[in-house]
């Protein structure tokens, strides 16, 4: 199979040969090559990029495609969790909603997803099973890694660790945790359950951390202790972690170094007003794996989100106030290859802001062909001229699923 | 003329009668009404909103429609000004570029603009004349108010006050100023020139303020002294003013009250990481006129900006972290009617976040018909189904200019 006439990361026009789901050769573009080939995807001079990896989304809560619902609920994690709990059963099944949303995401260029599946006393395994159904429905188009996620804590309500255990035995691949101090208010017990489940199921861990300043650093230090003690190097992700850069420069440097040493990966959603996060380029240049995610999509938590990781890539550049092409391209690298390294640590990591990964011989043929002059201009324009490949097969074209 | 079947601010379906450029009647929608009328704009159940007013754009510097140009230049006002100076003559004339950009803005829903026209020793009146040409080219589609703007200061280079004076005698309607302390480094002399020109030309003033914290407050206090002394109530706008909320709560309250008392209006561009601005809803609820603008559009300063005030309205909601429908609607009110009050203080002001202005009998028929379920969902979706009216005449449809 051949992709004819594309510009990898905006470089010179190439023809890309693909076999068995991987890139097998790259040649300078020659129109004659396409005439001799059986299966040709016309690149039309578009950019070729790795497809997007969304490392933090909630397929089980989104309402994309349903009638718009005015936002309700009081601010804060508990208030919004209870607002979701009061309403999530009102419209369709989780399986229907998650399948629809995942289809929209794939159509826009995402072929790798880490989705939260909420596990709590109210919903039991119902949400998890809905996400599992969506994963199955799109299994040839997208890799979905499901996180069993205790949104309402592990200790506040009965039976949640046992439900987590069941989910992990039934297809959940990642153990989630959340705000060990502020939600469960017993960080040691919370983390002992999380890491206990991880050991029992030999699963990686992803901790959702909203905690501010010194408190967030305290929770992270408890996590780092466990990563060291339990030999979990390379198996832990921190999501959100809005404020780890808020304490002082020495702490910022220490955390960056420890994350690199222990191979802690990070997932950001590019929120507004994130003045005190650890600096993005500083993390990746230290060798820390960083990915981008969309979080909730027009759900009971927030009206934002549109299944479009290209839009979210713009948001990552905007919220970081990046203007230089190299830095805007780096946002694209984080949103594509960076996320792939979070979901699959065996993928070679981003090296620096000058890195243009994912388009060498041997790399998976999970690709996005995107209209645009340069990567930076395409991020600014967020256009619709897209073709999405998963394992060398076209799965979407012009924002519509194919096949 | 009749607009048939639209939902003002998302309310019940109405038919809107228009004569002499203003709304003359509103009726509950009745399909029979359209059959009897001569000139009918089909609303198709869309939202009806006031059209956008962009209160801060730089028509003279944008490169929309030209090949994408990698960002160059060092950060900071002076570095970026010099980067612009080194390059702005490279592509087409200002008149061509400004006319093109203004057309894109109108096609997306903007019918009222306050544009900066840079006046400096390098460009003389060339940029001003380019913006004047764009204003003339679109005079039936959009009201353009031109600000003579001393981007490189009034004191650092020779002859700038005289050029400002010429521009104000030749069609510029507003006197611009910029960072009285940090750019010209002599705030009293800078402001004396600005307010001197304002008095001489009986023109309003718009001061572009990037200065941080206490320094910004100091400059604002110098401005407020002059507004009081010179009887300039209602004639001064502060643009950007990123950090006026950074000092302490008492200062935030005092400034909000003084702005209301002296009828100082504010122009925001919804930047990222604006943690210390005066709070938006606090300002409007105190009666301060606030508008939204797009600033530079893919120019020598920044690659961001796409001529779409609906996109910028989303950005205003996003950067304010608004989730409730009422607050997202308020962003739309600021972007439309709020800006109109900045450009034309005789327009009745926004009363509160619950206000749904601009669609009553007597209001100008400068309207945006926009596909969407509710105002909040339309801001989230930023869709293309738009019809734009200026003074009761359709000037754009489906993102294309008409007539």
Short mmCIF file of N, CA and C in Angstrom, two decimals, chain A residues 1-154:
data_model
loop_
_atom_site.label_atom_id
_atom_site.label_comp_id
_atom_site.label_asym_id
_atom_site.label_seq_id
_atom_site.Cartn_x
_atom_site.Cartn_y
_atom_site.Cartn_z
N UNK A 1 0.83 -1.20 0.00
CA UNK A 1 0.00 0.00 0.00
C UNK A 1 0.87 1.26 0.00
N UNK A 2 0.36 2.27 -0.64
CA UNK A 2 1.16 3.48 -0.83
C UNK A 2 0.33 4.72 -0.49
N UNK A 3 0.94 5.61 0.28
CA UNK A 3 0.38 6.96 0.40
C UNK A 3 1.23 7.84 -0.49
N UNK A 4 0.56 8.43 -1.47
CA UNK A 4 1.30 9.17 -2.48
C UNK A 4 1.26 10.67 -2.21
N UNK A 5 2.42 11.29 -2.24
CA UNK A 5 2.49 12.76 -2.21
C UNK A 5 1.99 13.37 -0.91
N UNK A 6 2.70 13.10 0.15
CA UNK A 6 2.45 13.78 1.43
C UNK A 6 3.75 14.38 1.94
N UNK A 7 3.60 15.31 2.85
CA UNK A 7 4.77 16.00 3.40
C UNK A 7 4.89 15.67 4.90
N UNK A 8 5.73 14.70 5.26
CA UNK A 8 5.89 14.34 6.68
C UNK A 8 6.32 15.56 7.50
N UNK A 9 5.51 15.89 8.49
CA UNK A 9 5.78 17.06 9.35
C UNK A 9 6.06 18.33 8.52
N UNK A 10 5.48 18.40 7.33
CA UNK A 10 5.63 19.61 6.53
C UNK A 10 6.89 19.64 5.67
N UNK A 11 7.66 18.56 5.66
CA UNK A 11 8.89 18.50 4.86
C UNK A 11 8.59 18.28 3.38
N UNK A 12 9.59 17.83 2.66
CA UNK A 12 9.44 17.62 1.20
C UNK A 12 8.43 16.51 0.92
N UNK A 13 7.84 16.57 -0.27
CA UNK A 13 6.82 15.59 -0.65
C UNK A 13 7.42 14.18 -0.75
N UNK A 14 6.74 13.23 -0.15
CA UNK A 14 7.21 11.85 -0.10
C UNK A 14 6.08 10.92 -0.52
N UNK A 15 6.49 9.70 -0.89
CA UNK A 15 5.54 8.59 -0.99
C UNK A 15 5.88 7.64 0.15
N UNK A 16 4.86 7.19 0.86
CA UNK A 16 5.08 6.33 2.03
C UNK A 16 4.56 4.93 1.70
N UNK A 17 5.43 3.96 1.79
CA UNK A 17 5.01 2.57 1.61
C UNK A 17 4.67 1.95 2.95
N UNK A 18 3.60 1.16 2.94
CA UNK A 18 3.09 0.57 4.17
C UNK A 18 2.84 -0.91 3.94
N UNK A 19 3.24 -1.72 4.90
CA UNK A 19 2.89 -3.15 4.86
C UNK A 19 2.73 -3.63 6.30
N UNK A 20 1.81 -4.54 6.50
CA UNK A 20 1.58 -5.11 7.84
C UNK A 20 1.42 -4.04 8.91
N UNK A 21 0.74 -2.96 8.55
CA UNK A 21 0.40 -1.94 9.54
C UNK A 21 1.53 -1.02 9.93
N UNK A 22 2.66 -1.10 9.23
CA UNK A 22 3.79 -0.24 9.58
C UNK A 22 4.37 0.42 8.34
N UNK A 23 5.12 1.49 8.58
CA UNK A 23 5.81 2.17 7.48
C UNK A 23 7.01 1.33 7.08
N UNK A 24 7.08 0.99 5.79
CA UNK A 24 8.20 0.14 5.34
C UNK A 24 9.20 0.90 4.48
N UNK A 25 8.79 2.01 3.90
CA UNK A 25 9.76 2.79 3.10
C UNK A 25 9.21 4.19 2.87
N UNK A 26 10.12 5.13 2.70
CA UNK A 26 9.77 6.50 2.30
C UNK A 26 10.62 6.85 1.09
N UNK A 27 9.98 7.43 0.09
CA UNK A 27 10.69 7.84 -1.11
C UNK A 27 10.30 9.28 -1.45
N UNK A 28 11.19 10.01 -2.08
CA UNK A 28 10.77 11.31 -2.63
C UNK A 28 9.57 11.08 -3.56
N UNK A 29 8.60 11.97 -3.50
CA UNK A 29 7.36 11.78 -4.27
C UNK A 29 7.66 11.68 -5.76
N UNK A 30 7.05 10.68 -6.38
CA UNK A 30 7.13 10.48 -7.83
C UNK A 30 5.75 10.04 -8.30
N UNK A 31 5.07 10.85 -9.12
CA UNK A 31 3.70 10.50 -9.54
C UNK A 31 3.63 9.12 -10.19
N UNK A 32 4.73 8.69 -10.82
CA UNK A 32 4.73 7.39 -11.50
C UNK A 32 4.54 6.24 -10.52
N UNK A 33 5.01 6.43 -9.29
CA UNK A 33 4.92 5.36 -8.31
C UNK A 33 3.46 4.97 -8.06
N UNK A 34 2.59 5.96 -8.00
CA UNK A 34 1.18 5.69 -7.71
C UNK A 34 0.51 4.90 -8.84
N UNK A 35 0.92 5.17 -10.08
CA UNK A 35 0.27 4.48 -11.20
C UNK A 35 0.58 2.99 -11.18
N UNK A 36 1.73 2.60 -10.64
CA UNK A 36 2.08 1.19 -10.59
C UNK A 36 1.49 0.44 -9.40
N UNK A 37 0.95 1.14 -8.41
CA UNK A 37 0.56 0.48 -7.16
C UNK A 37 -0.92 0.09 -7.18
N UNK A 38 -1.26 -0.92 -6.40
CA UNK A 38 -2.64 -1.41 -6.31
C UNK A 38 -3.50 -0.50 -5.44
N UNK A 39 -2.98 -0.25 -4.25
CA UNK A 39 -3.78 0.40 -3.22
C UNK A 39 -3.09 1.72 -2.89
N UNK A 40 -3.67 2.81 -3.38
CA UNK A 40 -3.03 4.12 -3.22
C UNK A 40 -3.96 5.08 -2.48
N UNK A 41 -3.44 5.70 -1.44
CA UNK A 41 -4.16 6.78 -0.77
C UNK A 41 -3.60 8.08 -1.32
N UNK A 42 -4.45 8.90 -1.96
CA UNK A 42 -3.92 10.16 -2.51
C UNK A 42 -3.64 11.18 -1.40
N UNK A 43 -2.40 11.56 -1.31
CA UNK A 43 -2.02 12.51 -0.25
C UNK A 43 -2.31 13.95 -0.64
N UNK A 44 -2.31 14.23 -1.94
CA UNK A 44 -2.59 15.57 -2.46
C UNK A 44 -1.73 16.65 -1.80
N UNK A 45 -0.50 16.30 -1.48
CA UNK A 45 0.42 17.30 -0.94
C UNK A 45 0.14 17.70 0.50
N UNK A 46 -0.75 16.95 1.14
CA UNK A 46 -1.06 17.30 2.54
C UNK A 46 0.09 16.96 3.48
N UNK A 47 -0.01 17.46 4.69
CA UNK A 47 0.90 17.07 5.75
C UNK A 47 0.65 15.61 6.11
N UNK A 48 1.70 14.88 6.44
CA UNK A 48 1.56 13.56 7.07
C UNK A 48 2.07 13.67 8.49
N UNK A 49 1.25 13.20 9.42
CA UNK A 49 1.58 13.28 10.85
C UNK A 49 1.19 11.96 11.50
N UNK A 50 1.75 11.66 12.65
CA UNK A 50 1.18 10.53 13.39
C UNK A 50 -0.28 10.89 13.75
N UNK A 51 -1.14 9.89 13.84
CA UNK A 51 -2.51 10.19 14.28
C UNK A 51 -2.48 10.59 15.76
N UNK A 52 -3.60 11.15 16.20
CA UNK A 52 -3.67 11.61 17.59
C UNK A 52 -3.83 10.46 18.57
N UNK A 53 -3.28 10.66 19.76
CA UNK A 53 -3.54 9.78 20.90
C UNK A 53 -4.17 10.64 21.99
N UNK A 54 -5.38 10.32 22.36
CA UNK A 54 -6.06 11.05 23.44
C UNK A 54 -5.83 10.27 24.73
N UNK A 55 -5.01 10.83 25.63
CA UNK A 55 -4.61 10.07 26.82
C UNK A 55 -5.50 10.32 28.02
N UNK A 56 -6.51 11.14 27.86
CA UNK A 56 -7.39 11.42 29.00
C UNK A 56 -8.75 11.85 28.49
N UNK A 57 -9.62 10.88 28.31
CA UNK A 57 -10.99 11.25 27.97
C UNK A 57 -11.96 10.40 28.78
N UNK A 58 -13.18 10.87 28.87
CA UNK A 58 -14.22 10.19 29.64
C UNK A 58 -15.30 9.76 28.67
N UNK A 59 -15.07 8.65 27.99
CA UNK A 59 -16.09 8.19 27.03
C UNK A 59 -17.41 7.89 27.72
N UNK A 60 -17.37 7.61 29.01
CA UNK A 60 -18.60 7.19 29.70
C UNK A 60 -19.49 8.34 30.13
N UNK A 61 -19.04 9.57 29.97
CA UNK A 61 -19.89 10.67 30.46
C UNK A 61 -20.31 11.64 29.38
N UNK A 62 -19.73 11.55 28.18
CA UNK A 62 -19.98 12.60 27.19
C UNK A 62 -21.42 12.57 26.67
N UNK A 63 -21.85 13.70 26.16
CA UNK A 63 -23.19 13.85 25.58
C UNK A 63 -23.10 14.38 24.15
N UNK A 64 -21.99 14.18 23.48
CA UNK A 64 -21.87 14.67 22.10
C UNK A 64 -22.96 14.06 21.24
N UNK A 65 -23.61 14.90 20.46
CA UNK A 65 -24.68 14.41 19.59
C UNK A 65 -26.05 14.42 20.23
N UNK A 66 -26.11 14.56 21.54
CA UNK A 66 -27.41 14.67 22.22
C UNK A 66 -27.81 16.14 22.30
N UNK A 67 -29.09 16.40 22.59
CA UNK A 67 -29.47 17.81 22.75
C UNK A 67 -28.60 18.49 23.81
N UNK A 68 -28.26 19.74 23.55
CA UNK A 68 -27.42 20.48 24.49
C UNK A 68 -28.14 20.63 25.82
N UNK A 69 -27.39 20.46 26.87
CA UNK A 69 -27.97 20.49 28.21
C UNK A 69 -27.32 21.63 28.99
N UNK A 70 -28.11 22.60 29.46
CA UNK A 70 -27.50 23.68 30.24
C UNK A 70 -26.72 23.12 31.43
N UNK A 71 -25.59 23.73 31.71
CA UNK A 71 -24.75 23.23 32.78
C UNK A 71 -25.42 23.42 34.14
N UNK A 72 -25.39 22.35 34.91
CA UNK A 72 -25.88 22.42 36.29
C UNK A 72 -24.73 21.98 37.20
N UNK A 73 -24.97 22.02 38.48
CA UNK A 73 -23.97 21.51 39.40
C UNK A 73 -23.14 22.61 40.01
N UNK A 74 -22.68 22.34 41.22
CA UNK A 74 -21.84 23.30 41.93
C UNK A 74 -20.38 23.00 41.59
N UNK A 75 -19.53 24.01 41.66
CA UNK A 75 -18.12 23.79 41.31
C UNK A 75 -17.43 22.82 42.26
N UNK A 76 -16.30 22.31 41.84
CA UNK A 76 -15.50 21.41 42.67
C UNK A 76 -15.77 19.97 42.30
N UNK A 77 -14.79 19.11 42.57
CA UNK A 77 -14.86 17.72 42.13
C UNK A 77 -16.09 17.00 42.72
N UNK A 78 -16.35 17.19 44.00
CA UNK A 78 -17.46 16.44 44.60
C UNK A 78 -18.81 16.94 44.07
N UNK A 79 -18.96 18.26 43.99
CA UNK A 79 -20.21 18.82 43.48
C UNK A 79 -20.49 18.37 42.06
N UNK A 80 -19.47 18.34 41.22
CA UNK A 80 -19.67 17.95 39.82
C UNK A 80 -19.88 16.43 39.70
N UNK A 81 -19.23 15.68 40.57
CA UNK A 81 -19.46 14.23 40.58
C UNK A 81 -20.92 13.94 40.94
N UNK A 82 -21.43 14.65 41.92
CA UNK A 82 -22.82 14.41 42.33
C UNK A 82 -23.81 14.92 41.27
N UNK A 83 -23.44 15.99 40.58
CA UNK A 83 -24.30 16.46 39.48
C UNK A 83 -24.37 15.41 38.37
N UNK A 84 -23.24 14.85 38.05
CA UNK A 84 -23.20 13.77 37.06
C UNK A 84 -24.06 12.59 37.56
N UNK A 85 -23.88 12.25 38.80
CA UNK A 85 -24.62 11.10 39.35
C UNK A 85 -26.13 11.31 39.26
N UNK A 86 -26.54 12.55 39.43
CA UNK A 86 -27.99 12.84 39.41
C UNK A 86 -28.57 12.75 38.00
N UNK A 87 -27.73 12.83 36.98
CA UNK A 87 -28.28 13.00 35.62
C UNK A 87 -27.82 11.99 34.58
N UNK A 88 -26.75 11.25 34.83
CA UNK A 88 -26.12 10.52 33.72
C UNK A 88 -27.01 9.45 33.11
N UNK A 89 -28.04 9.01 33.85
CA UNK A 89 -28.90 7.97 33.29
C UNK A 89 -30.03 8.54 32.42
N UNK A 90 -30.07 9.87 32.28
CA UNK A 90 -31.24 10.47 31.63
C UNK A 90 -31.28 10.28 30.11
N UNK A 91 -30.14 10.07 29.49
CA UNK A 91 -30.13 10.08 28.01
C UNK A 91 -29.36 8.91 27.43
N UNK A 92 -30.07 7.93 26.93
CA UNK A 92 -29.43 6.82 26.21
C UNK A 92 -28.54 5.99 27.12
N UNK A 93 -27.93 4.98 26.54
CA UNK A 93 -27.02 4.13 27.32
C UNK A 93 -25.60 4.65 27.18
N UNK A 94 -24.78 4.28 28.15
CA UNK A 94 -23.36 4.64 28.06
C UNK A 94 -22.75 4.03 26.80
N UNK A 95 -23.14 2.81 26.48
CA UNK A 95 -22.56 2.16 25.29
C UNK A 95 -22.85 2.97 24.03
N UNK A 96 -24.09 3.43 23.89
CA UNK A 96 -24.45 4.22 22.71
C UNK A 96 -23.66 5.53 22.67
N UNK A 97 -23.64 6.20 23.81
CA UNK A 97 -22.98 7.50 23.85
C UNK A 97 -21.47 7.37 23.64
N UNK A 98 -20.89 6.38 24.29
CA UNK A 98 -19.42 6.20 24.16
C UNK A 98 -19.05 5.79 22.74
N UNK A 99 -19.87 4.95 22.13
CA UNK A 99 -19.58 4.50 20.76
C UNK A 99 -19.67 5.68 19.79
N UNK A 100 -20.71 6.51 19.99
CA UNK A 100 -20.86 7.69 19.13
C UNK A 100 -19.67 8.63 19.30
N UNK A 101 -19.32 8.93 20.53
CA UNK A 101 -18.23 9.88 20.77
C UNK A 101 -16.91 9.35 20.23
N UNK A 102 -16.65 8.08 20.45
CA UNK A 102 -15.39 7.51 19.95
C UNK A 102 -15.35 7.58 18.42
N UNK A 103 -16.48 7.36 17.79
CA UNK A 103 -16.54 7.49 16.33
C UNK A 103 -16.20 8.91 15.88
N UNK A 104 -16.72 9.90 16.58
CA UNK A 104 -16.39 11.29 16.25
C UNK A 104 -14.89 11.55 16.42
N UNK A 105 -14.33 11.01 17.48
CA UNK A 105 -12.89 11.22 17.74
C UNK A 105 -12.04 10.59 16.64
N UNK A 106 -12.37 9.36 16.27
CA UNK A 106 -11.62 8.68 15.21
C UNK A 106 -11.75 9.47 13.90
N UNK A 107 -12.96 9.91 13.60
CA UNK A 107 -13.20 10.63 12.35
C UNK A 107 -12.35 11.89 12.26
N UNK A 108 -11.98 12.45 13.41
CA UNK A 108 -11.18 13.67 13.45
C UNK A 108 -9.68 13.42 13.60
N UNK A 109 -9.31 12.13 13.70
CA UNK A 109 -7.87 11.84 13.65
C UNK A 109 -7.28 11.07 14.82
N UNK A 110 -8.09 10.66 15.76
CA UNK A 110 -7.57 9.96 16.94
C UNK A 110 -7.69 8.45 16.75
N UNK A 111 -6.60 7.75 16.93
CA UNK A 111 -6.64 6.29 16.80
C UNK A 111 -6.10 5.57 18.04
N UNK A 112 -5.85 6.33 19.10
CA UNK A 112 -5.34 5.72 20.33
C UNK A 112 -5.92 6.51 21.49
N UNK A 113 -6.57 5.81 22.41
CA UNK A 113 -7.33 6.48 23.48
C UNK A 113 -7.09 5.80 24.81
N UNK A 114 -6.84 6.58 25.83
CA UNK A 114 -6.98 6.08 27.20
C UNK A 114 -8.25 6.72 27.77
N UNK A 115 -9.26 5.89 27.96
CA UNK A 115 -10.54 6.42 28.46
C UNK A 115 -10.76 6.03 29.91
N UNK A 116 -11.21 6.99 30.66
CA UNK A 116 -11.67 6.72 32.01
C UNK A 116 -13.00 5.98 31.93
N UNK A 117 -13.19 5.04 32.84
CA UNK A 117 -14.51 4.43 33.03
C UNK A 117 -14.79 4.53 34.52
N UNK A 118 -15.79 5.30 34.84
CA UNK A 118 -16.08 5.59 36.25
C UNK A 118 -16.61 4.36 36.96
N UNK A 119 -16.01 4.07 38.10
CA UNK A 119 -16.43 2.95 38.94
C UNK A 119 -16.84 3.56 40.28
N UNK A 120 -18.09 3.44 40.62
CA UNK A 120 -18.51 3.96 41.93
C UNK A 120 -19.71 3.17 42.44
N UNK A 121 -20.13 3.51 43.64
CA UNK A 121 -21.21 2.74 44.27
C UNK A 121 -22.53 2.91 43.52
N UNK A 122 -22.68 4.04 42.88
CA UNK A 122 -23.92 4.32 42.13
C UNK A 122 -23.98 3.53 40.83
N UNK A 123 -22.92 3.55 40.05
CA UNK A 123 -23.00 2.98 38.70
C UNK A 123 -22.43 1.57 38.61
N UNK A 124 -21.75 1.13 39.66
CA UNK A 124 -21.17 -0.22 39.60
C UNK A 124 -20.26 -0.36 38.40
N UNK A 125 -20.50 -1.39 37.60
CA UNK A 125 -19.68 -1.61 36.40
C UNK A 125 -20.39 -1.16 35.13
N UNK A 126 -21.51 -0.48 35.27
CA UNK A 126 -22.32 -0.15 34.10
C UNK A 126 -21.58 0.78 33.13
N UNK A 127 -20.89 1.76 33.67
CA UNK A 127 -20.15 2.68 32.79
C UNK A 127 -18.96 1.97 32.16
N UNK A 128 -18.28 1.20 32.96
CA UNK A 128 -17.14 0.43 32.43
C UNK A 128 -17.60 -0.43 31.25
N UNK A 129 -18.72 -1.09 31.44
CA UNK A 129 -19.20 -1.98 30.36
C UNK A 129 -19.60 -1.19 29.12
N UNK A 130 -20.10 0.02 29.31
CA UNK A 130 -20.42 0.87 28.17
C UNK A 130 -19.17 1.25 27.38
N UNK A 131 -18.10 1.57 28.08
CA UNK A 131 -16.85 1.92 27.40
C UNK A 131 -16.28 0.69 26.70
N UNK A 132 -16.42 -0.45 27.35
CA UNK A 132 -15.96 -1.71 26.75
C UNK A 132 -16.71 -1.97 25.43
N UNK A 133 -17.99 -1.67 25.41
CA UNK A 133 -18.78 -1.86 24.18
C UNK A 133 -18.30 -0.92 23.08
N UNK A 134 -17.97 0.32 23.45
CA UNK A 134 -17.46 1.27 22.45
C UNK A 134 -16.13 0.81 21.90
N UNK A 135 -15.29 0.32 22.80
CA UNK A 135 -13.98 -0.20 22.38
C UNK A 135 -14.17 -1.33 21.36
N UNK A 136 -15.09 -2.22 21.66
CA UNK A 136 -15.36 -3.36 20.77
C UNK A 136 -15.91 -2.87 19.42
N UNK A 137 -16.83 -1.89 19.49
CA UNK A 137 -17.46 -1.41 18.25
C UNK A 137 -16.43 -0.81 17.28
N UNK A 138 -15.39 -0.22 17.82
CA UNK A 138 -14.40 0.47 16.97
C UNK A 138 -13.04 -0.24 16.99
N UNK A 139 -13.03 -1.54 17.29
CA UNK A 139 -11.74 -2.19 17.57
C UNK A 139 -10.78 -2.20 16.38
N UNK A 140 -11.32 -2.11 15.17
CA UNK A 140 -10.42 -2.06 14.01
C UNK A 140 -9.98 -0.65 13.66
N UNK A 141 -10.54 0.31 14.33
CA UNK A 141 -10.24 1.71 13.98
C UNK A 141 -9.40 2.42 15.04
N UNK A 142 -9.41 1.87 16.26
CA UNK A 142 -8.81 2.63 17.36
C UNK A 142 -8.41 1.68 18.48
N UNK A 143 -7.25 1.96 19.07
CA UNK A 143 -6.83 1.22 20.26
C UNK A 143 -7.39 1.96 21.47
N UNK A 144 -8.18 1.27 22.28
CA UNK A 144 -8.76 1.90 23.48
C UNK A 144 -8.25 1.17 24.71
N UNK A 145 -7.63 1.95 25.57
CA UNK A 145 -7.15 1.42 26.84
C UNK A 145 -8.07 1.98 27.91
N UNK A 146 -8.70 1.11 28.68
CA UNK A 146 -9.70 1.58 29.65
C UNK A 146 -9.09 1.64 31.05
N UNK A 147 -9.33 2.76 31.69
CA UNK A 147 -8.90 2.94 33.07
C UNK A 147 -10.09 2.78 34.01
N UNK A 148 -9.96 1.90 34.97
CA UNK A 148 -10.98 1.81 36.03
C UNK A 148 -10.76 2.98 36.96
N UNK A 149 -11.75 3.86 37.03
CA UNK A 149 -11.50 5.16 37.66
C UNK A 149 -12.48 5.43 38.81
N UNK A 150 -11.98 5.51 40.03
CA UNK A 150 -12.83 5.73 41.21
C UNK A 150 -13.16 7.21 41.40
N UNK A 151 -13.97 7.75 40.51
CA UNK A 151 -14.27 9.20 40.50
C UNK A 151 -14.76 9.71 41.86
N UNK A 152 -15.53 8.91 42.57
CA UNK A 152 -16.08 9.35 43.86
C UNK A 152 -15.24 8.83 45.04
N UNK A 153 -14.01 8.45 44.75
CA UNK A 153 -13.11 7.98 45.81
C UNK A 153 -13.19 6.47 46.00
N UNK A 154 -12.21 5.97 46.77
CA UNK A 154 -12.16 4.53 47.06
C UNK A 154 -12.68 4.23 48.45
#
